[in-house]
Coordinates of C-alpha atoms in Angstrom, one line a residue:
M10 CA 14.9 -104.2 105.0
V11 CA 11.5 -105.6 105.8
V12 CA 8.5 -103.2 105.8
T13 CA 5.3 -104.4 107.5
G14 CA 2.0 -102.6 106.8
A15 CA 3.4 -101.9 103.3
G16 CA -0.1 -101.4 101.9
G17 CA -0.9 -98.4 104.0
Q18 CA -0.2 -94.7 103.4
L19 CA 3.3 -94.6 104.9
G20 CA 4.2 -98.1 103.7
R21 CA 3.4 -97.2 100.2
A22 CA 5.6 -94.1 100.5
V23 CA 8.5 -96.2 101.7
R24 CA 8.1 -98.6 98.9
A25 CA 8.1 -95.8 96.3
Q26 CA 11.5 -94.7 97.5
A27 CA 13.0 -98.1 98.2
P28 CA 11.4 -100.7 95.8
D29 CA 13.9 -103.3 96.8
V30 CA 12.5 -103.7 100.4
V31 CA 10.6 -106.8 101.4
A32 CA 7.2 -105.2 101.4
L33 CA 4.6 -107.1 103.5
R34 CA 1.0 -105.9 103.4
R35 CA -1.6 -107.0 105.9
E36 CA -2.8 -109.8 103.6
D37 CA 0.9 -111.0 103.3
L38 CA 1.6 -111.1 107.0
D39 CA -0.5 -110.9 110.2
I40 CA 1.9 -109.3 112.6
T41 CA 0.1 -110.9 115.6
D42 CA 1.1 -114.3 114.3
D43 CA 4.4 -115.2 116.0
A44 CA 5.3 -118.2 113.7
G45 CA 4.5 -116.2 110.6
V46 CA 6.6 -113.2 111.7
R47 CA 9.6 -115.3 112.6
A48 CA 9.4 -117.1 109.3
V49 CA 10.0 -113.9 107.3
L50 CA 12.8 -112.5 109.5
E51 CA 16.5 -113.1 109.1
P52 CA 19.5 -112.1 111.3
G53 CA 20.6 -108.5 110.5
D54 CA 17.3 -107.4 109.1
V55 CA 16.0 -103.9 109.8
V56 CA 12.2 -104.1 110.3
L57 CA 10.2 -101.0 109.7
N58 CA 6.7 -101.5 111.3
C59 CA 4.2 -99.3 109.5
A60 CA 1.3 -101.6 110.4
A61 CA -1.3 -100.1 112.7
Y62 CA -4.9 -99.7 113.6
T63 CA -5.4 -96.0 112.8
A64 CA -9.2 -95.6 112.8
V65 CA -9.3 -93.3 115.8
D66 CA -13.1 -93.2 116.1
A67 CA -13.7 -96.9 115.4
A68 CA -11.2 -97.8 118.1
E69 CA -13.4 -96.5 120.8
S70 CA -15.9 -99.4 120.2
D71 CA -13.3 -101.9 118.9
V72 CA -10.9 -102.0 121.8
A73 CA -9.8 -105.5 121.2
G74 CA -9.1 -104.8 117.5
A75 CA -7.1 -101.7 118.3
F76 CA -5.0 -103.4 121.0
A77 CA -4.4 -106.5 118.8
R78 CA -3.0 -104.4 116.0
N79 CA -1.3 -101.7 118.1
E80 CA 0.0 -103.6 121.1
T81 CA 0.0 -107.4 120.4
G82 CA 1.4 -107.0 116.9
P83 CA 4.4 -104.8 117.8
A84 CA 5.1 -107.1 120.8
V85 CA 5.2 -110.1 118.5
L86 CA 7.5 -108.2 116.1
A87 CA 9.8 -107.0 118.9
A88 CA 10.1 -110.5 120.4
A89 CA 10.8 -112.0 117.0
C90 CA 13.4 -109.4 116.2
T91 CA 15.2 -110.0 119.4
A92 CA 15.1 -113.8 118.9
V93 CA 16.6 -113.7 115.3
G94 CA 18.9 -110.7 115.7
A95 CA 17.0 -108.1 113.7
T96 CA 16.4 -104.5 114.6
L97 CA 12.9 -103.0 114.8
I98 CA 11.9 -99.5 113.9
H99 CA 8.3 -99.0 115.1
I100 CA 6.0 -96.1 114.1
S101 CA 4.0 -94.4 116.8
T102 CA 1.9 -91.3 117.3
D103 CA 1.3 -87.9 119.0
Y104 CA -1.8 -89.4 120.5
V105 CA 0.3 -91.0 123.3
F106 CA 0.3 -87.4 124.8
D107 CA -2.8 -85.8 126.4
G108 CA -2.7 -82.8 124.0
T109 CA -2.7 -80.2 126.8
G110 CA 0.9 -79.0 126.2
T111 CA 2.0 -75.6 125.0
Q112 CA 5.5 -76.4 124.0
P113 CA 6.7 -79.1 121.5
Y114 CA 6.6 -82.5 123.1
E115 CA 10.0 -84.1 123.7
P116 CA 10.3 -87.9 123.6
G117 CA 10.8 -88.1 127.4
D118 CA 7.8 -86.0 128.3
A119 CA 5.1 -87.6 130.3
T120 CA 2.5 -89.5 128.3
G121 CA -1.2 -89.5 129.0
P122 CA -3.4 -90.8 126.1
T123 CA -7.0 -89.9 126.3
T124 CA -8.4 -92.3 123.6
V125 CA -8.4 -96.0 123.0
Y126 CA -6.3 -95.4 120.0
G127 CA -3.7 -93.5 122.0
R128 CA -3.7 -96.0 124.8
S129 CA -3.2 -98.9 122.4
K130 CA -0.3 -97.1 120.7
L131 CA 1.4 -96.3 124.0
A132 CA 1.0 -100.0 125.1
G133 CA 2.7 -101.0 121.8
E134 CA 5.6 -98.6 122.5
Q135 CA 6.0 -100.1 126.0
A136 CA 5.9 -103.7 124.7
V137 CA 8.5 -102.9 122.0
L138 CA 10.9 -101.3 124.5
R139 CA 10.5 -104.2 126.9
L140 CA 10.9 -107.0 124.4
A141 CA 13.5 -105.3 122.0
P142 CA 15.7 -102.9 124.0
E143 CA 17.7 -102.1 120.8
A144 CA 14.5 -101.0 119.0
H145 CA 13.7 -97.5 117.9
I146 CA 10.3 -95.8 118.2
V147 CA 9.5 -92.9 115.9
R148 CA 6.4 -90.8 116.8
T149 CA 4.9 -88.7 114.1
A150 CA 1.6 -86.8 113.5
W151 CA -0.9 -85.5 111.0
V152 CA 0.5 -87.7 108.2
Y153 CA -1.0 -87.2 104.7
T154 CA -0.2 -87.8 101.0
G155 CA -2.9 -85.5 99.6
D156 CA -4.0 -88.0 96.9
Q157 CA -6.0 -90.6 98.9
R158 CA -8.6 -90.1 101.7
D159 CA -6.5 -88.0 104.2
F160 CA -7.3 -84.5 105.3
V161 CA -5.4 -82.7 102.5
A162 CA -7.1 -84.9 99.9
T163 CA -10.5 -84.3 101.5
M164 CA -9.9 -80.5 101.4
R165 CA -9.0 -80.7 97.7
R166 CA -12.2 -82.6 97.0
L167 CA -14.4 -80.3 99.1
E168 CA -12.9 -77.2 97.4
R169 CA -14.5 -78.6 94.2
E170 CA -17.8 -79.6 95.7
R171 CA -18.7 -76.8 98.2
E172 CA -18.7 -73.0 98.2
T173 CA -17.4 -72.9 101.8
V174 CA -16.1 -75.4 104.3
T175 CA -15.8 -75.1 108.1
V176 CA -12.7 -76.4 109.9
V177 CA -11.6 -76.4 113.5
D178 CA -9.0 -73.7 114.4
D179 CA -8.1 -74.8 118.0
Q180 CA -6.2 -78.0 117.3
I181 CA -2.5 -77.5 116.5
G182 CA 0.0 -79.9 115.0
S183 CA 2.6 -80.4 112.3
P184 CA 1.3 -81.6 109.0
T185 CA 3.6 -84.3 107.8
F186 CA 4.0 -85.4 104.1
A187 CA 4.3 -89.2 104.0
P188 CA 7.1 -89.2 101.4
D189 CA 9.2 -86.8 103.6
L190 CA 8.6 -89.1 106.6
A191 CA 9.5 -92.1 104.5
A192 CA 12.7 -90.6 103.4
G193 CA 13.6 -89.8 107.0
L194 CA 12.8 -93.4 108.1
L195 CA 14.9 -94.8 105.3
E196 CA 17.8 -92.6 106.5
L197 CA 17.3 -93.9 110.0
A198 CA 17.2 -97.5 108.8
R199 CA 20.5 -97.0 107.0
S200 CA 22.1 -95.5 110.2
V201 CA 20.7 -98.4 112.3
A202 CA 22.0 -101.0 109.8
A203 CA 25.5 -99.3 109.7
D204 CA 25.5 -98.9 113.5
V205 CA 27.5 -95.7 113.0
R206 CA 26.0 -93.4 115.6
S207 CA 24.2 -93.3 118.9
I208 CA 20.5 -93.0 118.4
A209 CA 18.0 -92.5 121.1
P210 CA 15.3 -95.2 121.6
I211 CA 12.4 -92.8 121.0
L212 CA 12.5 -90.1 118.3
H213 CA 10.0 -87.6 116.9
A214 CA 9.8 -86.9 113.2
T215 CA 7.4 -84.5 111.6
N216 CA 7.6 -81.7 109.0
A217 CA 8.9 -78.5 110.6
G218 CA 6.5 -75.8 111.7
R219 CA 3.0 -75.9 113.1
A220 CA -0.5 -75.1 112.0
S221 CA -4.1 -75.6 112.9
W222 CA -6.4 -77.7 110.8
F223 CA -8.0 -74.5 109.7
E224 CA -4.6 -73.0 108.6
L225 CA -3.8 -76.2 106.8
A226 CA -7.2 -76.2 105.0
R227 CA -6.6 -72.6 103.9
A228 CA -3.2 -73.4 102.7
V229 CA -4.6 -76.3 100.6
F230 CA -7.2 -73.9 99.0
A231 CA -4.6 -71.3 98.3
G232 CA -2.3 -74.0 96.9
V233 CA -4.8 -75.1 94.3
G234 CA -5.6 -71.6 93.3
A235 CA -8.8 -71.2 95.3
D236 CA -9.8 -68.4 97.6
P237 CA -8.7 -69.4 101.2
E238 CA -11.5 -67.1 102.6
R239 CA -13.9 -69.9 101.6
V240 CA -12.5 -71.9 104.6
R241 CA -14.3 -70.7 107.7
P242 CA -13.0 -71.3 111.3
C243 CA -14.9 -73.0 114.1
S244 CA -14.0 -74.3 117.6
S245 CA -13.8 -78.0 118.5
A246 CA -16.9 -77.4 120.7
E247 CA -18.8 -76.3 117.6
Y248 CA -17.7 -79.3 115.6
P249 CA -18.2 -82.2 118.0
S250 CA -16.5 -85.5 117.4
S251 CA -17.2 -88.9 118.9
T252 CA -13.6 -89.0 119.9
P253 CA -11.7 -85.9 121.2
R254 CA -8.6 -84.9 119.3
P255 CA -5.5 -83.5 121.0
A256 CA -5.6 -79.7 121.2
Y257 CA -1.8 -79.6 120.8
S258 CA 0.2 -82.2 118.9
V259 CA 3.4 -80.5 118.1
L260 CA 6.4 -82.8 118.5
S261 CA 10.0 -81.7 119.1
N262 CA 12.4 -83.0 116.5
R263 CA 15.4 -82.3 118.7
A264 CA 16.3 -85.9 119.4
W265 CA 16.1 -86.6 115.6
T266 CA 18.6 -83.9 114.7
D267 CA 20.8 -84.7 117.7
A268 CA 21.2 -88.2 116.2
G269 CA 22.6 -86.6 113.0
L270 CA 19.5 -87.3 111.0
T271 CA 18.3 -84.8 108.4
P272 CA 15.4 -82.7 109.7
L273 CA 12.2 -82.8 107.7
R274 CA 11.5 -79.6 105.7
D275 CA 8.9 -77.0 106.5
W276 CA 5.3 -78.3 106.2
R277 CA 4.4 -75.6 103.7
L278 CA 7.1 -76.6 101.2
A279 CA 6.0 -80.2 101.6
L280 CA 2.4 -79.3 100.9
D281 CA 3.4 -77.5 97.7
D282 CA 4.8 -80.8 96.4
A283 CA 1.8 -82.8 97.6
L284 CA -0.6 -80.4 95.7
A285 CA 1.5 -80.7 92.6
R286 CA 0.4 -84.4 92.4
P287 CA -3.0 -85.4 90.9
D288 CA -5.5 -86.4 93.5
Q289 CA -7.9 -89.2 93.3

């Protein structure tokens, strides 16, 4: 198995559970380099593409950079996989939807990204399906480890530094623990390699349940033994961002379970495990 973007949050989680994978960080492989990509692939490989441009705010002014990493790179990987006889699993995002839904998004629901990041990720999906019809796309959302610079890690730090913190309560999603997602992706990769079941081209994988950022922040405070009342709610309008975030990002995992894959556990159970780890 080949993992691209192996130096990122999800890539590191995959490597921790499968140390025998061919792990390629950004400095090891530029996924926009066709010759470089083809040089590392062999027939029968399963390629898990964790490489992405994920700086949502920066993407608004770095359109070329976002599309290079999120569209051109996946297109190059897809074409190379088709050429050599490898299978691609490509990671995508809830940002391909417009965030105005009220029910969990199914893979076949209409997309409508409202940000450069979302548009670049959707373009990458389309390129993958066009160039590698046997590929699988896995959309996820709100991924964290809790020990780096993600939202959970930030809340752990702010709990120590501030008496109160204010967090938006009108954006809803499914917090997803990177090691849980990594385990699911490895299960998917094994199924793809064994070709033992029919698996839809687009899947959603997140931890079960839903929360607002405010609820997640309070759960972090409670989980480290702090008073959750120290987290105060506010609306998105009261906490303006240079790039709007989806109001609703819950993804349906139905296609995942229909494929016989193990559903990811409830987000609160995953958060307990994340908070048991030392943060940095």
